[in-house]
XYZ file of C-alpha atoms in Angstrom:
723
model
C 109.991 78.983 70.009
C 107.107 78.781 67.501
C 108.066 75.215 66.667
C 108.031 74.268 70.339
C 104.619 75.900 70.804
C 103.199 74.028 67.813
C 104.639 70.791 69.149
C 103.103 71.501 72.551
C 99.692 72.237 71.060
C 99.829 69.070 68.978
C 98.950 67.107 72.089
C 95.132 66.654 72.132
C 94.741 67.385 75.847
C 96.786 70.579 75.685
C 95.042 71.732 72.528
C 91.594 71.390 74.072
C 92.885 72.942 77.273
C 94.335 76.090 75.708
C 91.397 76.609 73.331
C 88.998 76.289 76.248
C 90.950 78.801 78.347
C 91.015 81.359 75.531
C 87.260 80.975 75.039
C 86.441 81.287 78.710
C 88.661 84.339 79.144
C 85.975 86.327 77.374
C 83.198 85.178 79.720
C 83.853 87.432 82.732
C 84.476 90.484 80.577
C 81.248 89.935 78.616
C 79.340 89.308 81.816
C 80.883 92.405 83.330
C 79.665 94.471 80.373
C 76.120 93.276 81.016
C 76.257 93.549 84.796
C 77.745 97.033 84.772
C 75.677 98.461 81.916
C 73.470 100.413 84.308
C 76.555 101.874 85.919
C 77.566 103.646 82.701
C 74.636 106.031 82.990
C 75.914 107.162 86.358
C 79.251 108.423 85.023
C 79.994 112.023 84.088
C 82.850 113.238 81.895
C 84.337 115.380 84.658
C 84.301 113.656 88.032
C 85.415 116.836 89.793
C 82.220 118.718 88.888
C 78.741 118.263 90.387
C 76.705 115.692 88.503
C 73.760 118.097 88.084
C 73.106 121.819 88.396
C 69.487 121.850 87.227
C 67.067 119.309 88.670
C 64.882 117.469 86.184
C 61.140 117.153 86.938
C 61.576 113.363 87.146
C 64.275 113.793 89.812
C 62.094 116.130 91.865
C 59.190 113.688 91.610
C 61.467 110.852 92.733
C 62.647 112.797 95.774
C 59.223 114.228 96.655
C 56.642 111.648 95.547
C 53.161 112.948 94.842
C 54.275 116.501 94.053
C 53.940 116.635 90.304
C 54.743 119.998 88.816
C 57.034 120.999 91.701
C 59.942 123.256 90.785
C 63.446 123.619 92.221
C 65.513 126.781 92.546
C 69.253 126.518 93.103
C 70.612 128.543 96.034
C 73.759 128.904 98.076
C 76.388 129.759 95.458
C 78.977 127.442 93.991
C 80.075 125.832 97.248
C 77.540 124.044 99.377
C 74.696 124.853 97.009
C 71.252 123.327 97.458
C 67.824 123.580 95.851
C 64.610 124.919 97.348
C 61.622 122.913 96.116
C 58.228 124.595 95.785
C 54.816 123.238 94.919
C 51.869 125.583 94.297
C 54.034 128.481 95.444
C 54.814 126.958 98.856
C 58.147 125.512 99.971
C 57.803 121.762 100.469
C 61.457 120.907 101.002
C 65.040 121.104 99.910
C 67.490 119.023 97.848
C 71.216 118.690 98.597
C 74.051 116.869 96.840
C 76.442 114.746 98.906
C 79.374 115.715 96.711
C 78.626 119.436 96.723
C 77.818 119.665 100.419
C 80.397 117.310 101.971
C 82.719 116.360 99.069
C 81.979 112.685 99.681
C 84.503 110.361 98.047
C 84.183 106.596 97.808
C 86.690 103.767 98.182
C 87.711 104.187 94.542
C 88.893 107.718 95.307
C 86.207 109.044 92.948
C 83.175 111.143 93.985
C 79.936 109.629 95.180
C 77.050 111.925 94.290
C 73.641 111.304 95.819
C 70.747 113.758 95.755
C 68.876 113.928 99.064
C 65.369 115.292 99.458
C 64.651 116.924 102.837
C 61.224 118.035 104.051
C 60.598 121.236 105.969
C 60.084 119.011 109.012
C 63.735 117.826 108.835
C 62.995 114.366 107.459
C 64.568 112.658 104.457
C 61.965 112.359 101.714
C 64.133 110.388 99.296
C 67.645 109.766 97.972
C 68.689 109.408 94.342
C 72.019 107.943 93.206
C 73.597 110.104 90.494
C 77.199 108.953 90.194
C 79.693 106.447 91.576
C 82.771 104.531 90.497
C 82.907 102.021 93.304
C 84.803 98.823 92.405
C 82.767 96.842 94.922
C 79.829 97.042 92.510
C 81.601 94.490 90.342
C 80.721 91.988 93.078
C 77.365 91.366 91.454
C 75.753 94.248 93.332
C 74.165 96.527 90.768
C 73.392 100.214 90.859
C 69.730 99.249 91.305
C 70.701 97.407 94.500
C 72.478 100.516 95.768
C 69.444 102.642 94.876
C 67.178 100.305 96.850
C 69.563 100.703 99.769
C 69.332 104.497 99.494
C 65.533 104.304 99.314
C 65.664 102.913 102.845
C 66.581 106.360 104.180
C 63.141 107.734 103.263
C 61.376 109.021 106.347
C 64.493 109.192 108.502
C 64.186 111.907 111.175
C 67.285 114.096 111.099
C 66.596 115.236 114.645
C 67.404 111.709 115.848
C 70.779 110.998 117.513
C 73.770 110.403 115.267
C 74.191 106.851 113.933
C 77.597 105.345 113.344
C 78.340 104.766 109.660
C 78.911 101.022 110.101
C 76.437 100.251 112.898
C 73.055 98.794 112.005
C 70.037 100.646 113.370
C 66.296 100.392 112.944
C 66.256 103.983 111.709
C 68.416 103.423 108.630
C 68.890 100.578 106.136
C 71.438 97.895 107.001
C 74.719 98.021 105.136
C 74.973 95.512 102.284
C 77.063 92.418 102.863
C 80.224 92.337 100.703
C 79.709 96.072 100.076
C 80.359 97.151 103.652
C 82.749 99.960 102.839
C 80.799 101.430 99.939
C 77.411 101.374 101.653
C 78.972 102.580 104.905
C 80.510 105.513 103.040
C 77.171 106.246 101.367
C 75.320 106.128 104.681
C 77.809 108.534 106.212
C 77.589 110.852 103.174
C 73.785 110.888 103.174
C 73.421 111.568 106.898
C 76.215 114.151 107.095
C 74.926 116.012 104.041
C 71.326 115.981 105.252
C 72.271 117.151 108.742
C 74.547 119.889 107.417
C 71.693 121.117 105.225
C 69.002 121.208 107.921
C 71.372 122.894 110.362
C 72.252 125.473 107.736
C 68.564 126.123 107.092
C 67.771 126.270 110.813
C 65.354 123.333 110.652
C 66.828 121.802 113.797
C 68.212 123.604 116.855
C 71.962 123.774 117.257
C 74.056 124.396 120.314
C 75.847 127.254 118.669
C 76.415 130.918 119.396
C 75.199 132.557 122.611
C 74.419 136.082 123.769
C 77.374 137.992 125.191
C 76.058 138.738 128.681
C 79.335 140.014 130.144
C 80.827 142.793 128.054
C 79.620 146.359 128.624
C 80.492 149.451 126.650
C 78.727 152.830 126.975
C 76.408 153.704 124.104
C 74.021 156.563 123.334
C 70.526 156.116 121.927
C 71.791 157.205 118.533
C 74.722 154.769 118.653
C 72.420 151.874 119.547
C 70.276 152.755 116.545
C 73.388 152.857 114.358
C 74.343 149.339 115.477
C 70.793 148.048 114.841
C 70.471 147.226 118.529
C 67.378 149.466 118.604
C 64.789 149.185 115.835
C 61.855 151.490 115.137
C 58.454 150.914 113.524
C 56.408 153.983 112.501
C 52.832 153.795 111.208
C 51.066 157.054 110.246
C 47.326 157.737 110.338
C 47.245 157.537 106.569
C 48.886 154.072 106.519
C 46.696 152.774 109.322
C 43.514 154.042 107.617
C 44.474 152.253 104.421
C 45.124 149.021 106.334
C 41.923 149.212 108.378
C 39.668 150.032 105.465
C 36.228 151.404 106.308
C 35.772 151.631 110.065
C 33.057 153.176 112.239
C 35.339 155.910 113.649
C 37.812 156.942 110.957
C 41.263 158.060 111.973
C 42.303 161.698 111.569
C 43.189 162.627 108.007
C 46.414 164.427 108.900
C 49.947 162.988 108.898
C 49.908 162.235 112.599
C 51.484 159.139 114.151
C 49.288 156.131 114.804
C 52.163 154.085 116.282
C 55.834 154.828 116.874
C 57.308 151.646 118.392
C 60.852 150.774 119.497
C 62.140 147.236 120.113
C 65.405 146.030 121.655
C 66.707 142.848 123.237
C 68.097 143.791 126.644
C 70.245 140.673 127.264
C 73.632 142.188 126.305
C 74.695 144.715 128.984
C 75.778 147.138 126.289
C 72.120 147.370 125.244
C 70.157 146.759 128.435
C 72.323 148.595 130.936
C 72.662 151.634 128.677
C 68.893 151.819 128.137
C 67.694 151.197 131.691
C 70.636 152.039 133.891
C 72.794 149.674 135.896
C 70.522 149.043 138.889
C 67.258 148.434 136.983
C 69.174 146.204 134.537
C 70.713 144.119 137.337
C 67.359 143.912 139.167
C 65.609 142.604 136.063
C 68.150 139.876 135.288
C 68.519 138.914 138.936
C 64.834 138.029 138.923
C 64.802 135.752 135.867
C 66.318 132.341 135.242
C 69.675 131.889 133.546
C 69.250 131.902 129.802
C 65.934 133.763 129.835
C 65.663 136.871 127.667
C 64.280 140.354 128.343
C 62.544 142.223 125.513
C 62.060 146.000 125.582
C 59.075 147.514 123.754
C 58.393 151.237 123.940
C 55.875 153.256 121.976
C 54.196 156.593 121.453
C 51.357 157.727 119.239
C 47.632 157.104 119.243
C 47.837 153.320 119.617
C 48.984 151.616 122.822
C 51.056 148.487 122.413
C 49.878 147.230 125.828
C 46.218 148.055 125.951
C 44.255 147.141 129.080
C 42.776 143.713 128.315
C 45.809 141.960 129.785
C 44.676 142.961 133.278
C 41.786 140.545 133.074
C 43.037 137.904 130.625
C 46.630 137.671 131.817
C 47.941 137.923 128.250
C 48.956 140.883 126.131
C 46.622 140.263 123.248
C 48.045 143.174 121.274
C 51.558 141.658 121.213
C 53.031 138.489 119.655
C 56.638 137.378 119.312
C 57.182 134.986 116.400
C 60.380 133.007 115.754
C 60.400 130.443 112.986
C 57.238 128.385 113.335
C 56.731 129.273 117.014
C 54.582 132.054 118.451
C 55.302 133.282 121.970
C 52.453 134.896 123.920
C 53.565 137.573 126.391
C 52.104 137.070 129.868
C 51.114 139.544 132.547
C 53.347 137.757 135.061
C 56.360 138.310 132.806
C 55.750 142.041 132.408
C 57.543 144.967 134.049
C 56.553 148.578 133.514
C 59.374 151.087 132.881
C 58.846 154.766 133.608
C 62.137 156.329 132.536
C 65.155 155.504 130.397
C 68.747 156.171 131.421
C 69.868 157.661 128.098
C 69.558 161.432 127.936
C 69.083 161.450 124.156
C 66.187 158.956 124.274
C 62.882 160.235 122.796
C 59.767 160.770 124.889
C 57.731 157.556 124.889
C 54.205 157.090 126.187
C 54.619 153.446 127.218
C 57.695 151.398 128.013
C 57.573 147.690 128.847
C 60.036 144.858 129.543
C 58.862 141.291 128.928
C 60.569 138.110 130.060
C 60.744 135.276 127.498
C 61.644 131.945 129.039
C 64.471 129.891 127.524
C 62.348 126.797 128.241
C 59.858 127.991 125.652
C 62.437 127.451 122.894
C 63.188 131.100 122.234
C 66.715 131.664 120.918
C 67.959 135.195 121.425
C 70.686 134.811 118.778
C 68.177 134.014 116.027
C 65.945 136.565 114.252
C 62.390 137.023 115.502
C 59.406 139.208 114.708
C 57.359 141.411 117.065
C 53.814 141.992 115.827
C 51.657 144.739 117.372
C 47.954 144.211 116.762
C 45.373 147.012 116.412
C 41.595 146.564 116.102
C 38.766 148.944 115.138
C 35.018 148.229 114.761
C 33.349 148.556 111.363
C 29.887 150.006 110.691
C 28.396 146.525 110.482
C 29.654 145.580 113.911
C 32.545 143.405 112.716
C 36.139 144.037 113.740
C 38.883 145.210 111.406
C 42.296 144.048 112.595
C 45.756 145.006 111.382
C 49.249 143.759 112.317
C 52.274 145.992 112.427
C 55.374 143.729 112.312
C 58.947 144.570 113.205
C 61.726 142.001 112.533
C 64.636 142.066 114.967
C 68.043 140.383 114.758
C 70.527 140.777 117.596
C 73.664 142.310 116.038
C 76.667 140.001 115.738
C 78.697 142.345 117.939
C 76.590 141.207 120.897
C 76.812 137.485 120.145
C 79.603 135.257 121.439
C 80.861 132.989 118.654
C 79.938 129.344 118.826
C 82.607 127.074 120.311
C 84.534 124.998 117.770
C 82.349 122.080 116.736
C 83.134 118.730 118.210
C 83.947 116.782 115.133
C 82.709 113.239 115.065
C 85.394 110.615 114.960
C 86.449 109.937 111.362
C 84.537 107.149 109.684
C 87.625 104.975 109.391
C 87.950 104.913 113.201
C 84.524 103.314 113.405
C 85.517 100.794 110.738
C 88.553 99.738 112.773
C 86.633 99.568 116.039
C 84.032 97.177 114.690
C 86.393 94.283 113.858
C 89.290 94.188 116.368
C 89.543 90.386 116.401
C 89.711 90.182 112.626
C 92.443 92.820 112.491
C 94.355 91.008 115.227
C 94.039 87.737 113.286
C 95.379 89.345 110.119
C 98.203 90.888 112.103
C 99.098 87.461 113.517
C 99.256 85.958 110.024
C 101.576 88.754 108.932
C 103.836 88.196 111.937
C 104.022 84.466 111.190
C 104.927 85.075 107.550
C 107.599 87.590 108.473
C 108.994 85.252 111.134
C 109.169 82.341 108.672
C 111.008 84.436 106.099
C 113.403 86.002 108.611
C 114.131 82.571 110.117
C 114.271 81.022 106.659
C 117.480 78.996 107.164
C 116.154 77.306 110.304
C 112.735 76.763 108.760
C 113.774 75.154 105.458
C 116.094 72.628 107.142
C 112.976 70.898 108.475
C 111.086 69.657 105.389
C 108.176 68.120 107.288
C 107.671 71.243 109.367
C 107.846 73.366 106.228
C 105.349 71.200 104.339
C 102.719 70.961 107.048
C 103.194 74.572 108.107
C 102.783 75.776 104.550
C 99.699 73.669 103.828
C 98.148 74.679 107.124
C 98.961 78.349 106.601
C 97.511 78.354 103.086
C 94.339 76.765 104.447
C 94.030 79.536 107.053
C 94.734 82.128 104.363
C 91.932 80.757 102.202
C 89.312 80.167 104.902
C 89.991 82.948 107.415
C 91.680 85.686 105.427
C 89.778 85.114 102.181
C 86.311 83.752 102.848
C 86.114 85.094 106.414
C 87.821 88.499 106.513
C 87.441 89.224 102.771
C 91.141 90.069 102.668
C 91.698 89.529 98.953
C 93.745 92.286 97.360
C 92.889 93.342 93.819
C 94.384 95.252 90.916
C 91.388 97.601 91.254
C 92.884 98.836 94.529
C 96.174 99.526 92.755
C 94.288 101.573 90.152
C 92.405 103.446 92.899
C 95.736 104.253 94.555
C 97.130 105.711 91.322
C 94.029 107.868 90.867
C 94.141 109.085 94.467
C 97.724 110.260 93.962
C 96.601 112.313 90.978
C 93.300 113.582 92.397
C 94.386 114.367 95.957
C 95.600 111.576 98.212
C 93.587 111.032 101.398
C 94.496 108.413 103.973
C 90.832 108.146 105.008
C 89.983 106.651 101.622
C 92.104 103.587 102.335
C 91.731 103.385 106.107
C 88.011 102.656 105.861
C 88.806 99.009 105.060
C 91.192 97.950 107.856
C 91.950 94.410 106.649
C 92.904 95.613 103.186
C 94.904 98.517 104.636
C 96.886 96.240 106.958
C 97.627 93.836 104.122
C 98.716 96.581 101.750
C 100.926 98.114 104.440
C 102.724 94.810 104.936
C 102.931 94.202 101.194
C 104.523 97.626 100.673
C 107.179 96.805 103.246
C 107.536 93.256 101.973
C 108.221 94.476 98.440
C 111.392 96.142 99.731
C 112.525 93.105 101.734
C 111.452 90.062 99.759
C 109.579 91.092 96.598
C 106.034 90.326 95.504
C 106.127 86.750 96.743
C 105.518 87.799 100.336
C 101.861 88.321 99.410
C 101.379 86.123 96.357
C 102.936 83.061 97.960
C 101.498 83.283 101.458
C 98.655 85.775 101.882
C 96.714 85.610 98.608
C 93.538 83.559 99.214
C 93.044 82.661 95.546
C 96.696 81.693 95.232
C 96.252 79.492 98.299
C 93.161 77.883 96.745
C 95.092 77.049 93.566
C 98.053 75.551 95.416
C 95.904 73.467 97.760
C 93.907 72.052 94.847
C 97.087 71.297 92.904
C 98.614 69.584 95.923
C 95.535 67.395 96.155
C 95.673 66.691 92.410
C 99.298 65.531 92.634
C 98.500 63.261 95.540
C 95.687 61.758 93.443
C 98.185 61.024 90.696
C 97.197 63.716 88.178
C 100.165 64.185 85.867
C 101.578 67.701 85.766
C 102.148 69.482 82.438
C 105.631 70.889 81.967
C 105.636 74.126 79.983
C 109.060 74.756 78.402
C 110.782 77.742 79.966
C 111.125 79.739 76.742
C 107.357 79.397 76.097
C 106.495 80.189 79.681
C 108.716 83.263 79.529
C 106.585 84.621 76.664
C 103.340 83.782 78.424
C 104.374 85.893 81.404
C 103.882 88.958 79.210
C 100.084 88.396 79.262
C 99.627 89.508 82.872
C 101.819 92.591 82.443
C 99.835 93.530 79.360
C 96.568 93.078 81.242
C 97.764 95.287 84.078
C 98.858 98.093 81.764
C 95.571 97.860 79.848
C 93.500 98.095 83.048
C 95.556 100.995 84.392
C 95.564 102.901 81.113
C 91.882 102.288 80.493
C 91.003 103.642 83.951
C 92.189 107.102 82.921
C 89.708 107.050 80.075
C 86.840 105.329 81.865
C 86.850 103.683 85.266
C 83.783 101.751 84.173
C 85.632 100.099 81.277
C 88.626 99.411 83.515
C 86.385 97.621 86.014
C 84.977 95.471 83.243
C 88.424 94.426 82.094
C 89.432 93.811 85.722
C 86.896 90.972 85.706
C 89.791 88.879 84.424
C 90.605 88.584 88.122
C 88.639 85.650 89.574
C 89.064 86.913 93.134
C 85.616 88.434 93.470
C 83.813 85.301 92.316
C 85.918 82.713 94.137
C 86.772 84.599 97.334
C 84.567 87.629 97.980
C 81.325 86.061 96.730
C 82.247 82.424 97.440
C 81.123 81.311 93.946
C 77.623 82.771 94.416
C 77.572 84.615 91.119
C 76.321 84.411 87.525
C 77.384 81.263 85.710
C 79.871 82.877 83.253
C 81.959 84.141 86.160
C 81.787 80.804 87.959
C 82.637 78.928 84.749
C 85.673 81.142 84.259
C 86.933 80.455 87.781
C 86.305 76.722 87.452
C 88.284 76.714 84.201
C 91.200 78.471 85.863
C 91.141 76.100 88.818
C 90.903 73.134 86.444
C 93.945 74.427 84.573
C 95.716 74.750 87.908
C 95.291 71.009 88.508
C 97.690 70.368 85.612
C 99.837 73.523 85.731
C 100.402 74.660 89.290
C 99.201 78.238 89.917
C 98.184 78.630 86.282
C 96.438 81.982 86.861
C 99.301 83.369 88.965
C 101.842 82.487 86.298
C 100.218 83.922 83.195
C 97.124 86.023 83.867
C 97.233 87.777 87.257
C 97.385 91.576 86.734
C 97.809 92.090 90.478
C 100.949 89.956 90.441
C 102.236 92.043 87.550
C 101.462 95.256 89.439
C 103.422 93.996 92.454
C 106.337 92.722 90.388
C 107.105 96.165 88.928
C 107.900 97.980 92.222
C 109.525 94.773 93.521
C 112.468 95.738 91.300
C 113.487 97.930 94.243
C 113.975 94.871 96.478
C 116.846 95.531 98.886
C 117.798 91.982 99.897
C 118.273 88.643 98.216
C 117.808 85.987 100.860
C 117.172 83.020 98.546
C 120.349 80.964 98.267
C 121.735 79.126 95.245
C 124.743 76.866 94.710
C 127.320 77.189 91.927
C 126.162 73.827 90.626
C 122.524 74.985 90.247
C 121.480 75.026 86.590
C 124.722 73.456 85.412
C 125.046 70.163 87.206
C 121.527 69.968 88.646
C 118.165 71.336 87.546
C 115.967 69.604 90.063
C 114.807 72.853 91.729
C 113.762 74.140 88.310
C 111.410 71.202 87.825
C 109.934 71.581 91.311
C 109.342 75.373 91.291
C 105.690 76.174 91.942
C 105.498 78.908 89.315
C 108.428 78.111 87.049
C 110.438 81.056 88.358
C 113.829 79.280 88.025
C 115.413 79.501 84.586
C 117.592 76.932 82.824
C 120.719 78.459 84.362
C 119.403 77.983 87.869
C 118.665 81.658 88.478
C 115.548 82.698 90.391
C 113.433 85.364 88.691
C 112.234 87.605 91.572
C 109.430 88.947 89.369
C 107.830 85.492 89.289
C 108.969 83.933 92.566
C 106.193 83.502 95.161
C 108.600 82.707 98.029
C 107.163 79.264 98.687
C 110.718 78.265 99.826
C 110.433 74.893 98.089
C 113.792 75.382 96.367
C 115.375 76.312 99.707
C 114.049 73.119 101.271
C 115.527 71.077 98.397
C 118.809 73.001 98.690
C 119.145 71.890 102.325
C 117.772 68.348 101.965
C 120.447 65.665 101.600
C 117.896 63.309 100.033
C 117.096 65.761 97.214
C 120.023 68.173 96.630
C 122.625 66.473 94.445
C 125.475 68.503 95.938
C 124.614 67.285 99.426
C 124.294 63.741 98.074
C 127.817 63.958 96.703
C 129.167 65.168 100.010
C 127.362 62.397 101.841
C 128.698 59.868 99.344
C 132.284 61.040 99.722
C 132.056 60.936 103.487
C 130.822 57.329 103.307
C 133.272 56.356 100.588
C 130.512 55.733 98.008
C 130.579 56.817 94.360
C 129.088 60.224 93.782
C 125.730 60.276 91.911
C 125.787 61.561 88.372
C 124.796 65.244 88.077
C 121.711 64.491 86.036
C 118.365 66.110 86.771
C 116.672 63.039 85.304
C 118.314 60.591 87.701
C 116.100 57.890 89.287
C 116.188 59.755 92.564
C 114.974 62.899 90.859
C 112.131 61.131 89.094
C 111.076 59.514 92.325
C 110.804 62.818 94.164
C 109.602 65.005 91.342
C 105.935 64.870 92.071
C 106.275 65.288 95.800
C 106.502 68.304 98.030
């Protein structure tokens, strides 16, 4: 074998050719190391843990520009944690992690971790990429490009309507061409995480729980206090004097009561009907709009919670209801005086009032609010001393109906499928045509002209439509991602977000059982189609083909299997390194990016295509790790529908010389690991002008001498270069 290899390399053309290929093999890997250098900093040793737990000052500054010296405090526990950001003691916003909040996972099956800054006004203040392992970034799109894309979310109003992950909108940055899936996943992760955070913090209203306005159970005054349905605020003379300071008419020095106030929300019948009685309760709620709330305030002591100024002004200036950032003024027209309570164990109160709070004002009875009672006293200098006596009220959960189950948005992959129905239909049609040709193989191969033109036309469609149009080029990186998803928790959504690739892989998986790897490599691989079309043109232009002896070729096959095992094994140590080595695949440069890439990558592809002019499907034969990955499970192939004759390999070796990838050995056997199912050998087998067995039969039927069983016969030489 060594002697044959030396003899082969002694030819000047072959020597230059092989030396050039070996040299250029290093180009894409070296270029990948440079292009992906920035990506290394985004990796963490343990991809299942959050990328950060303590925010650096530089990260805070990046998310909240102009707030130097701001600090962040982690809150929320281990699951769904976030950071509260403060500057000069005041809260200026919050920071959430996409991985911690929503467990966002990219197309690689590995976490995507982006920090999102959110202002107190429910706007995105910035987004910072921490970690990713997306294979699409080997398409010449750097981490800096992804960061610029994330910067486009700055200023987005989270109160705006939901935006589909793959639909362009003026409110969010457009997804990046050739990185549709990755940037679509990132957009979905950023918006879902930000919305989940602001809803959790109550920064935007949610259609959630509601007050239970139907159930009634008898309660005593003491029981309502025990359930926190009634809350009390007591202020003594001593406390009030301290709060007022020096005033013109000091309060008594004893331990008397300045204010003894009670507050309750009357909306639940168990509270309102027990306090007021059934008829007064029904009369009150019959007179207010649906959804409005009724607030009970009763008091005793020296200070009146109502006062008398409301008679002239129309507002109760001594009362304020505060919820979040809103302050609700209580109006005279919304006031009802209560003289007695229905509960026999209720204390004696000087004043009892019921106030209506309109739902249109934005008041939410299920959320906490604060009632502030204001008291004023003049000072000696004529100024007014004012104090506020707050009481915070939260309607107990027992009186709140749980929120209905949330209406989950359609999964992101559904949107991905809805946006390209024609493309998916086109891919499906190609698959049907391939399957039909292989199932009707015997009828198909008996028509050489139909086979030739159909194959050339189909490969052209595969290259132009499936490859350059639909970006339907499978890759060994997807095989690696599949392995990792099986180990880290398989999720169909991870693969469904790219419909064209999913449809192709589904057919390939089925095709491996029926026909082997050739169902994809020979018909649906865009780069394979490009190689075969160029080689067909080269042969028609008279370029002489190089014959590689079978025993040498058999050793060269080991290169692609070695590459596949190296890429797969390396991915368990570092996905980044595996992606660099996967640059040996020219698919991204030639198909996905249409040769618009750095010159080392383009030079590598040109070298492979140039080699393919002399050795048909040079890359497929010796270097393709994807082909190797498909050949391994193809060992489980259930059927063998490629026919051979007893004379093949013994009396005739013409098919061996015509095989596209050299998959037929010297004994005439077809190696299913290398066969690409081009059906060329089946056409020859059924063509009386090419198959020597059929020639013999034709000769005997016409009474002519049978041709010699020599693969180097004149007829063979004449047809050798043709289709």
